[in-house]
Each structure stands twice: as C-alpha cells, then as structure tokens.
mmCIF file of C-alpha atoms in Angstrom:
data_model
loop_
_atom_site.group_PDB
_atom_site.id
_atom_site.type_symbol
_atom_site.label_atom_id
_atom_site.label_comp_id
_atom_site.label_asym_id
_atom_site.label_seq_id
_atom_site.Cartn_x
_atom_site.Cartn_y
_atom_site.Cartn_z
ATOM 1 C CA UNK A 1 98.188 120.183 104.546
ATOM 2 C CA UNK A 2 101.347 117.870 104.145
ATOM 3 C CA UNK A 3 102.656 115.628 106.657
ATOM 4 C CA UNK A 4 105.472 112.900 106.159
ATOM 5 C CA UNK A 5 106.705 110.788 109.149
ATOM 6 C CA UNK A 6 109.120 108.328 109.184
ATOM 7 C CA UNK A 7 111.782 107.215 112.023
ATOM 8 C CA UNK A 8 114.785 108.640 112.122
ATOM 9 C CA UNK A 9 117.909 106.224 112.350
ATOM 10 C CA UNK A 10 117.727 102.176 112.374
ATOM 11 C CA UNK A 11 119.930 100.044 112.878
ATOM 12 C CA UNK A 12 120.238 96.233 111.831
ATOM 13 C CA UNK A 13 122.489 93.184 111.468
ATOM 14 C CA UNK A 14 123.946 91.717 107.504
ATOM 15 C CA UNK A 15 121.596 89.539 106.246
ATOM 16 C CA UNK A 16 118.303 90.488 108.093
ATOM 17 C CA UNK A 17 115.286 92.094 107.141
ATOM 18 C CA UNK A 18 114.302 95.429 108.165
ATOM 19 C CA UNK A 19 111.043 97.291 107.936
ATOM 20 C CA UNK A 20 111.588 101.090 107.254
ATOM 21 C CA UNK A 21 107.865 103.030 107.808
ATOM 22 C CA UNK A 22 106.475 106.190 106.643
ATOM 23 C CA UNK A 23 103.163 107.869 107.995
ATOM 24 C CA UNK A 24 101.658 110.432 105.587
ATOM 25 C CA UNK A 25 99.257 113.180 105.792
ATOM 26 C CA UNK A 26 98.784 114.537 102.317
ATOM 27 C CA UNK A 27 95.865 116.085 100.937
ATOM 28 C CA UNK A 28 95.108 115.481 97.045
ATOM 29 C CA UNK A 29 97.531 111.847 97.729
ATOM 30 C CA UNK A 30 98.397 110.085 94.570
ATOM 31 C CA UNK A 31 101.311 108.133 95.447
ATOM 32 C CA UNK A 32 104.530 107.612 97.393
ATOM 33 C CA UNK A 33 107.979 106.966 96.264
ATOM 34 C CA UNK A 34 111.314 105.144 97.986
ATOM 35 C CA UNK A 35 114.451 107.063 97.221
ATOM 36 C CA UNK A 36 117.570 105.587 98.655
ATOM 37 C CA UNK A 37 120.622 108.166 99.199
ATOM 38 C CA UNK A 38 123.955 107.174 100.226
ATOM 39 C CA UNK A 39 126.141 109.966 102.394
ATOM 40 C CA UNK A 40 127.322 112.615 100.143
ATOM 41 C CA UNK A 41 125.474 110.832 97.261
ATOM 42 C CA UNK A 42 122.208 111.997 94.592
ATOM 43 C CA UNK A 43 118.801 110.092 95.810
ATOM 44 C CA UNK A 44 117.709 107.382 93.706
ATOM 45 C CA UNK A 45 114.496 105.387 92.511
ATOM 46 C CA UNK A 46 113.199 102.380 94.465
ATOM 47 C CA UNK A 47 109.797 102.026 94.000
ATOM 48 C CA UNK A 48 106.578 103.783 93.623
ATOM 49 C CA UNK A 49 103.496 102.909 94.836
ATOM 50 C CA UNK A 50 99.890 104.109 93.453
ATOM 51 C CA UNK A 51 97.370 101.004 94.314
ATOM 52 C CA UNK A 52 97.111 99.122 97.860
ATOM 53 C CA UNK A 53 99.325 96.206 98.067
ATOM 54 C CA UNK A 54 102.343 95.369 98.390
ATOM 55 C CA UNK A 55 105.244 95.739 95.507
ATOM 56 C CA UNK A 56 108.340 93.281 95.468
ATOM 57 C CA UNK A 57 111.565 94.112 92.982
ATOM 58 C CA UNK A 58 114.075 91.780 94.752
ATOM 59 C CA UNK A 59 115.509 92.240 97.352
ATOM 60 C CA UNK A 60 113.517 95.562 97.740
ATOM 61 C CA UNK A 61 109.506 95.395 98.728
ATOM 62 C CA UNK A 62 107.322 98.300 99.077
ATOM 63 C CA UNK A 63 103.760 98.430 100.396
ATOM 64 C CA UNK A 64 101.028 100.645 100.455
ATOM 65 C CA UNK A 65 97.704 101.392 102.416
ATOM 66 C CA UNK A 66 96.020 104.557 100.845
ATOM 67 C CA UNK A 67 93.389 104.079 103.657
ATOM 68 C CA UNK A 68 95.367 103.826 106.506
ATOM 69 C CA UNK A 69 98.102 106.418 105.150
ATOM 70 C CA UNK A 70 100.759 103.757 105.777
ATOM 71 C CA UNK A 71 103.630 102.701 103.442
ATOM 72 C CA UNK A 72 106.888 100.800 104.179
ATOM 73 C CA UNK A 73 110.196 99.469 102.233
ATOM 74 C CA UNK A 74 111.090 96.089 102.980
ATOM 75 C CA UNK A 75 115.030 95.487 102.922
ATOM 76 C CA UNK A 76 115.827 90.998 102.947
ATOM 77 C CA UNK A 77 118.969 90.027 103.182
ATOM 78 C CA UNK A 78 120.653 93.094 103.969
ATOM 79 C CA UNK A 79 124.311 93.933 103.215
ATOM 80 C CA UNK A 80 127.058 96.508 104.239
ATOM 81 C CA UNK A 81 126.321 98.147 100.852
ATOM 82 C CA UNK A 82 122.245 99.151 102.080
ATOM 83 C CA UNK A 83 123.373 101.263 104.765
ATOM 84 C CA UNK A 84 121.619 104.701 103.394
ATOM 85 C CA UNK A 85 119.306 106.899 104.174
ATOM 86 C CA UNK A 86 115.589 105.615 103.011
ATOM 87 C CA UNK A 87 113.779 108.500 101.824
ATOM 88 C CA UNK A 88 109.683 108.398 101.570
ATOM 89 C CA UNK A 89 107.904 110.903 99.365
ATOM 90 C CA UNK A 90 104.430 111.514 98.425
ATOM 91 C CA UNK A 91 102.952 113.126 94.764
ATOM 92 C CA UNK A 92 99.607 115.280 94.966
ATOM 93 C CA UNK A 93 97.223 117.188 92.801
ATOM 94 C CA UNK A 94 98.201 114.758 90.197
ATOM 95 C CA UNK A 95 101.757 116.542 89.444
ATOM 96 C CA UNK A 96 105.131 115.632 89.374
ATOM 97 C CA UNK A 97 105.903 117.257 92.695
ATOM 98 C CA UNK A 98 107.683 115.343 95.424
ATOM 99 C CA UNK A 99 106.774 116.341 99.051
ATOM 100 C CA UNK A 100 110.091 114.209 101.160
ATOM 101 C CA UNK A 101 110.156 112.825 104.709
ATOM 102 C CA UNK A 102 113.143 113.889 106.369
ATOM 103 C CA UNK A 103 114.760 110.677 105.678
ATOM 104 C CA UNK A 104 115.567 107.073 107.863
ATOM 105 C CA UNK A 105 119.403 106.788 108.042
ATOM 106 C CA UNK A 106 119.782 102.902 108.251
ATOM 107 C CA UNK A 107 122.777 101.209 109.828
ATOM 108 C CA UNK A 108 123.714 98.013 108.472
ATOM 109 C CA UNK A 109 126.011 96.127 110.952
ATOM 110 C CA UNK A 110 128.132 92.786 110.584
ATOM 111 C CA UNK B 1 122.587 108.170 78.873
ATOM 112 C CA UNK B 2 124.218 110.837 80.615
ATOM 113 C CA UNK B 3 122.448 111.732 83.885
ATOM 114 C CA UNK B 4 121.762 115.206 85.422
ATOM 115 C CA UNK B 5 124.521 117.114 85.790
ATOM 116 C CA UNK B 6 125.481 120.040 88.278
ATOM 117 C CA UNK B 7 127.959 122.372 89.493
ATOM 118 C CA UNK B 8 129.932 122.998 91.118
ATOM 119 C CA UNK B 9 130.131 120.402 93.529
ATOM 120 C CA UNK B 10 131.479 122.537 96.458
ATOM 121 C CA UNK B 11 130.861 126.055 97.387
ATOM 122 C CA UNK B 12 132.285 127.863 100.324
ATOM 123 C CA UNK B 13 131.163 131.403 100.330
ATOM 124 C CA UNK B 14 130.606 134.240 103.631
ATOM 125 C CA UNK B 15 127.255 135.757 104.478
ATOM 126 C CA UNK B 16 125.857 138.587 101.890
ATOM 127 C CA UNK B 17 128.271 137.332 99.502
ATOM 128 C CA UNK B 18 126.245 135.577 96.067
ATOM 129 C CA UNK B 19 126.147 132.408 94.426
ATOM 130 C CA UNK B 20 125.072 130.103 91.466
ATOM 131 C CA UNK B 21 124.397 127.008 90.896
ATOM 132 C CA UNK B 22 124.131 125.388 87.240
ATOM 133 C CA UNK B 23 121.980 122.144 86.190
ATOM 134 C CA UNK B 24 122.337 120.280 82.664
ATOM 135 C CA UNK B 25 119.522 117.771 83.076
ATOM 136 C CA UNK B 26 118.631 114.614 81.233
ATOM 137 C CA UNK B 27 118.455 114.943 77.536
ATOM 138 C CA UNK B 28 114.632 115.161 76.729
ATOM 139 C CA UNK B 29 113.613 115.567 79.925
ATOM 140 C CA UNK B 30 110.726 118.793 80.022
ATOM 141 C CA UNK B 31 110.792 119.070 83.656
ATOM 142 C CA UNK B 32 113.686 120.367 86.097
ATOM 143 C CA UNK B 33 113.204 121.328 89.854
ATOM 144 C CA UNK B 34 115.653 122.229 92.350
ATOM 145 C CA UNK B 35 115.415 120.891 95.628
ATOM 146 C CA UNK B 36 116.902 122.205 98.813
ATOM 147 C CA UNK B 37 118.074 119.645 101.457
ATOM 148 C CA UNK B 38 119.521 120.449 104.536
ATOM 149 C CA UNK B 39 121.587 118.497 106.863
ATOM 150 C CA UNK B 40 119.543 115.598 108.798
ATOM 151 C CA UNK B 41 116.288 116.102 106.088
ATOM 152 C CA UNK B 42 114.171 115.194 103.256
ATOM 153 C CA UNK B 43 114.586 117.765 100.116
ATOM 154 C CA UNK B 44 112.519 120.415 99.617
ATOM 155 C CA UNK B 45 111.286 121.699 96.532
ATOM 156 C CA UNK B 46 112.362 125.168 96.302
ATOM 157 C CA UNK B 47 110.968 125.551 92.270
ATOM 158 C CA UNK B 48 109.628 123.250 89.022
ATOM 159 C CA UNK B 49 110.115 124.388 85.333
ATOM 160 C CA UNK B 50 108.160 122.916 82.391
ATOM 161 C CA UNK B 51 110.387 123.620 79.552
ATOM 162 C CA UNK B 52 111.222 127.125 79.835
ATOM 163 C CA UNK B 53 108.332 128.303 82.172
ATOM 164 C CA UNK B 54 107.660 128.205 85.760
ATOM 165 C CA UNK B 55 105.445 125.462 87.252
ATOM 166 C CA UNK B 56 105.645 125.773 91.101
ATOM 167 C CA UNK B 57 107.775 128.574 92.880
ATOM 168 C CA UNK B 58 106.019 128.654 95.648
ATOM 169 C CA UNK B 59 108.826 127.650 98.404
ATOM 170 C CA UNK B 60 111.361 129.264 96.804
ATOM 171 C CA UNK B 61 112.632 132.611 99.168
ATOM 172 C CA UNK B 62 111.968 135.102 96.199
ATOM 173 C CA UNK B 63 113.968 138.106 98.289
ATOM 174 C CA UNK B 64 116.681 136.246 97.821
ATOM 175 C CA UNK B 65 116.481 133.242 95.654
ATOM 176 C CA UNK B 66 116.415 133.474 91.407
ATOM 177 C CA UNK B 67 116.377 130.865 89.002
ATOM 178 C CA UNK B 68 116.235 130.348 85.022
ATOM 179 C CA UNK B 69 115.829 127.953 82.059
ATOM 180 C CA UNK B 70 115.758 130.493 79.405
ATOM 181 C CA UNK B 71 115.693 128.103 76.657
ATOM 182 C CA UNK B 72 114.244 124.883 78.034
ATOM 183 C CA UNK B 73 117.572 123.098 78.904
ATOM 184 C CA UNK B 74 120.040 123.800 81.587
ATOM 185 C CA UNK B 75 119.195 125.847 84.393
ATOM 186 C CA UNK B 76 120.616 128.329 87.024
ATOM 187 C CA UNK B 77 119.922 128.725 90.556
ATOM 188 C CA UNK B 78 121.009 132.243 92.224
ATOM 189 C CA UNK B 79 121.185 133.425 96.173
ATOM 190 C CA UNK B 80 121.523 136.914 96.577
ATOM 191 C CA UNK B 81 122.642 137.633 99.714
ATOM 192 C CA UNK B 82 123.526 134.443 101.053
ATOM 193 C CA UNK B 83 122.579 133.834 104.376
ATOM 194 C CA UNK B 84 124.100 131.094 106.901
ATOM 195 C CA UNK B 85 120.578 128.760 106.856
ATOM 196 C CA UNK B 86 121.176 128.692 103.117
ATOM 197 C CA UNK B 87 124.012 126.039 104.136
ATOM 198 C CA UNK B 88 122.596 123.159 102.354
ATOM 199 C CA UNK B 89 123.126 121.056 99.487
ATOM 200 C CA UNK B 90 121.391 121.997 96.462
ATOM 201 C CA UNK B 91 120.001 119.010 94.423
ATOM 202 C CA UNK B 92 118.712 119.408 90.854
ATOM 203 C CA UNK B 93 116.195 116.968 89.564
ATOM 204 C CA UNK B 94 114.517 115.855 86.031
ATOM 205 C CA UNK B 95 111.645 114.181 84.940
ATOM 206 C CA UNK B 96 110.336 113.709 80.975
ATOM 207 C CA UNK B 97 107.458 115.317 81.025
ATOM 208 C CA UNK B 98 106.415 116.462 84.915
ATOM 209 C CA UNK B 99 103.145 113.621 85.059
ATOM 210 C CA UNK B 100 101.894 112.390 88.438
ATOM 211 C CA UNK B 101 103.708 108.968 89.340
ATOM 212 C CA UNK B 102 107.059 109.887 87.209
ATOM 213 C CA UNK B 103 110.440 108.832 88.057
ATOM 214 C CA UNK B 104 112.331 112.123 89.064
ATOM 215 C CA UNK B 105 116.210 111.642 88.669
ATOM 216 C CA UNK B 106 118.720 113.796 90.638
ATOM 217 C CA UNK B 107 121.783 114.930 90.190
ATOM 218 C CA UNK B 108 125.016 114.639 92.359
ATOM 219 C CA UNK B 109 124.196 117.830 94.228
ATOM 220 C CA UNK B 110 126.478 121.262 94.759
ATOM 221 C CA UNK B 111 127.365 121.337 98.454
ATOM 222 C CA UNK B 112 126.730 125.202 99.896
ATOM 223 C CA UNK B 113 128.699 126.069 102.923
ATOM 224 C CA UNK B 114 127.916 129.801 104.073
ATOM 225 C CA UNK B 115 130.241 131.281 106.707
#
C-alpha cells in the first residue's frame, strides 16, 4: 500500500526557518520529491532525495531517512515570496510515477 | 525551452455535459501523465503514456474518462459525462524518458468547474 502524510497548513514569520515533514508508507520506495506550488500555479522541482542524508540547494534543504520513512524540506530565511503549498511525493517499483501528499500550505508572515 | 503546455485554462461546463482537455508537452520528452488534483490535495495520477502507448491507467475512471497520444506528442484528456466530483484542476506532466528518480515538469493546469 501507499501512504503519504504531511501537515496540513503552517504558518511562520519572514526570515525564519521552517521545517515542513512528510511521513511515508510506500511499498517498492525509491525516492521522494519536493514540489512547491503557488495558488493557481503548475508544481515545480525542489529536490529529490534517493540516499539517507540530508540535501542543501540554498536556501532550500531536504532530508531523508529511508529507515525511518521520514523526509522534510528545510525553508532559511524565509520571504513573502515562499508562501506555497509544499508538496511531498514518493517514486516506486523503480518508475517514473509520482504518488503526492495532499500538500502543506505554508503561510509566510511579516 | 518551451514548457508543457495545456488548454484551456478554464472550463465551466453542467453535469452529463463532455469535455477535453489538450497537453503539448516538452519537446523530447517520451513520457506524459495527467494528474488530477482536487481542491485542498496532492495530484493524483489518473494515466502515464510512453510515447504513444499506455504505461499506467490504472486510476483513471474508464466509464467515463478517455485519453490519447496517437502519435507520441500532444495528448487529449476526455470526460464523458461529467460529473460534479470531476471539479478539479487537471494538470499535465512530462518527463524524458519515464526512469525512476526523473524530474517530472507540469504544466499550468486547465481549471474544471462542473455545475
């Protein structure tokens, strides 16, 4: 079976950091993505994780724990502009296919 | 380079009525899927084509839902009759070749409103 968890709405202040988590039950797991999607907008690439450990592309971290079934995206130094929904998704059975959370909605407030 | 690109953007249709949906993905790019994604969640893949065949259907409502890429390119997506839980917004994706781990890119979405 398939099962993606991740919280729902967050909130957080300019120029934090903010932890977004996903929770994943997936059989045949090969590796999660990050999609971020603006209201009304496409979803697009953040990061993708295959090995343990965490990932950093500036201002934008992920990590993984294949063992634990754990992943987050790390957001520094947040601005107005990051307030999106974070979208987790996990690949299986080695093919391209994208199984989605149902999405964090992050706030970013001044 | 151009990215994936759908329409129309905006549909408002009533129940039993039909619809379509059309996808010109990335040039090069083998694989398309359509993804479903309603209000408050995560897409949902509703089907994947590899070139011109048919990958993974196996979400796709087949009493109601059709979809083609006769020759390996752009692609249709057809409800026939609409019902009001098809309000969604339709996203169509690409990827080059469909591999584990690839970078699927998505286009801006049609927007389905069924009354």
């Amino acid at each position: 079976g398939q099962n993606i968890d991740q919280p729902t709405e967050m909130t957080a202040t300019e120029g934090a950091i903010v932890q977004i988590n996903c929770t994943y039950q997936t059989s045949g797991f090969n590796g999660l993505f990050w999609y971020q999607q603006h209201a009304g907008e496409a979803p697009t690439f953040l990061s993708y994780n295959v090995l343990d450990g965490l990932e950093e592309k500036g201002r934008f971290s992920s990590f993984l724990s294949r063992s634990k079934g754990y992943s987050y995206l790390l957001l520094k130094e947040l601005q107005m502009k990051d307030s999106a929904s974070y979208l987790c998704a996990a690949t299986r059975d080695n093919t391209g296919k994208l199984i989605f959370g149902q999405g964090t909605t992050l706030q970013v407030k001044p | 380079e151009a990215g994936v690109a759908q329409s129309p953007r905006y549909k408002i249709i009533e129940k039993r009525q039909s619809v379509a949906f059309w996808c010109n993905p990335i040039s090069g790019h083998a694989t398309l899927y359509w993804y479903q994604q309603i209000l408050g969640q995560g897409p949902k893949l509703l089907i994947q084509f590899q070139n011109n065949g048919v990958v993974d259907d196996s979400q796709l409502p087949k009493d109601r839902f059709s979809a083609e890429r006769l020759k390996g390119v752009d692609s249709t997506l057809k409800i026939q009759p609409a019902k009001l839980e098809d309000s969604a917004v339709y996203l169509c994706a690409s990827s080059f070749d469909g591999i584990n781990g690839e970078t699927q890119y998505f286009g801006p979405g049609t927007r389905l409103l069924v009354l």
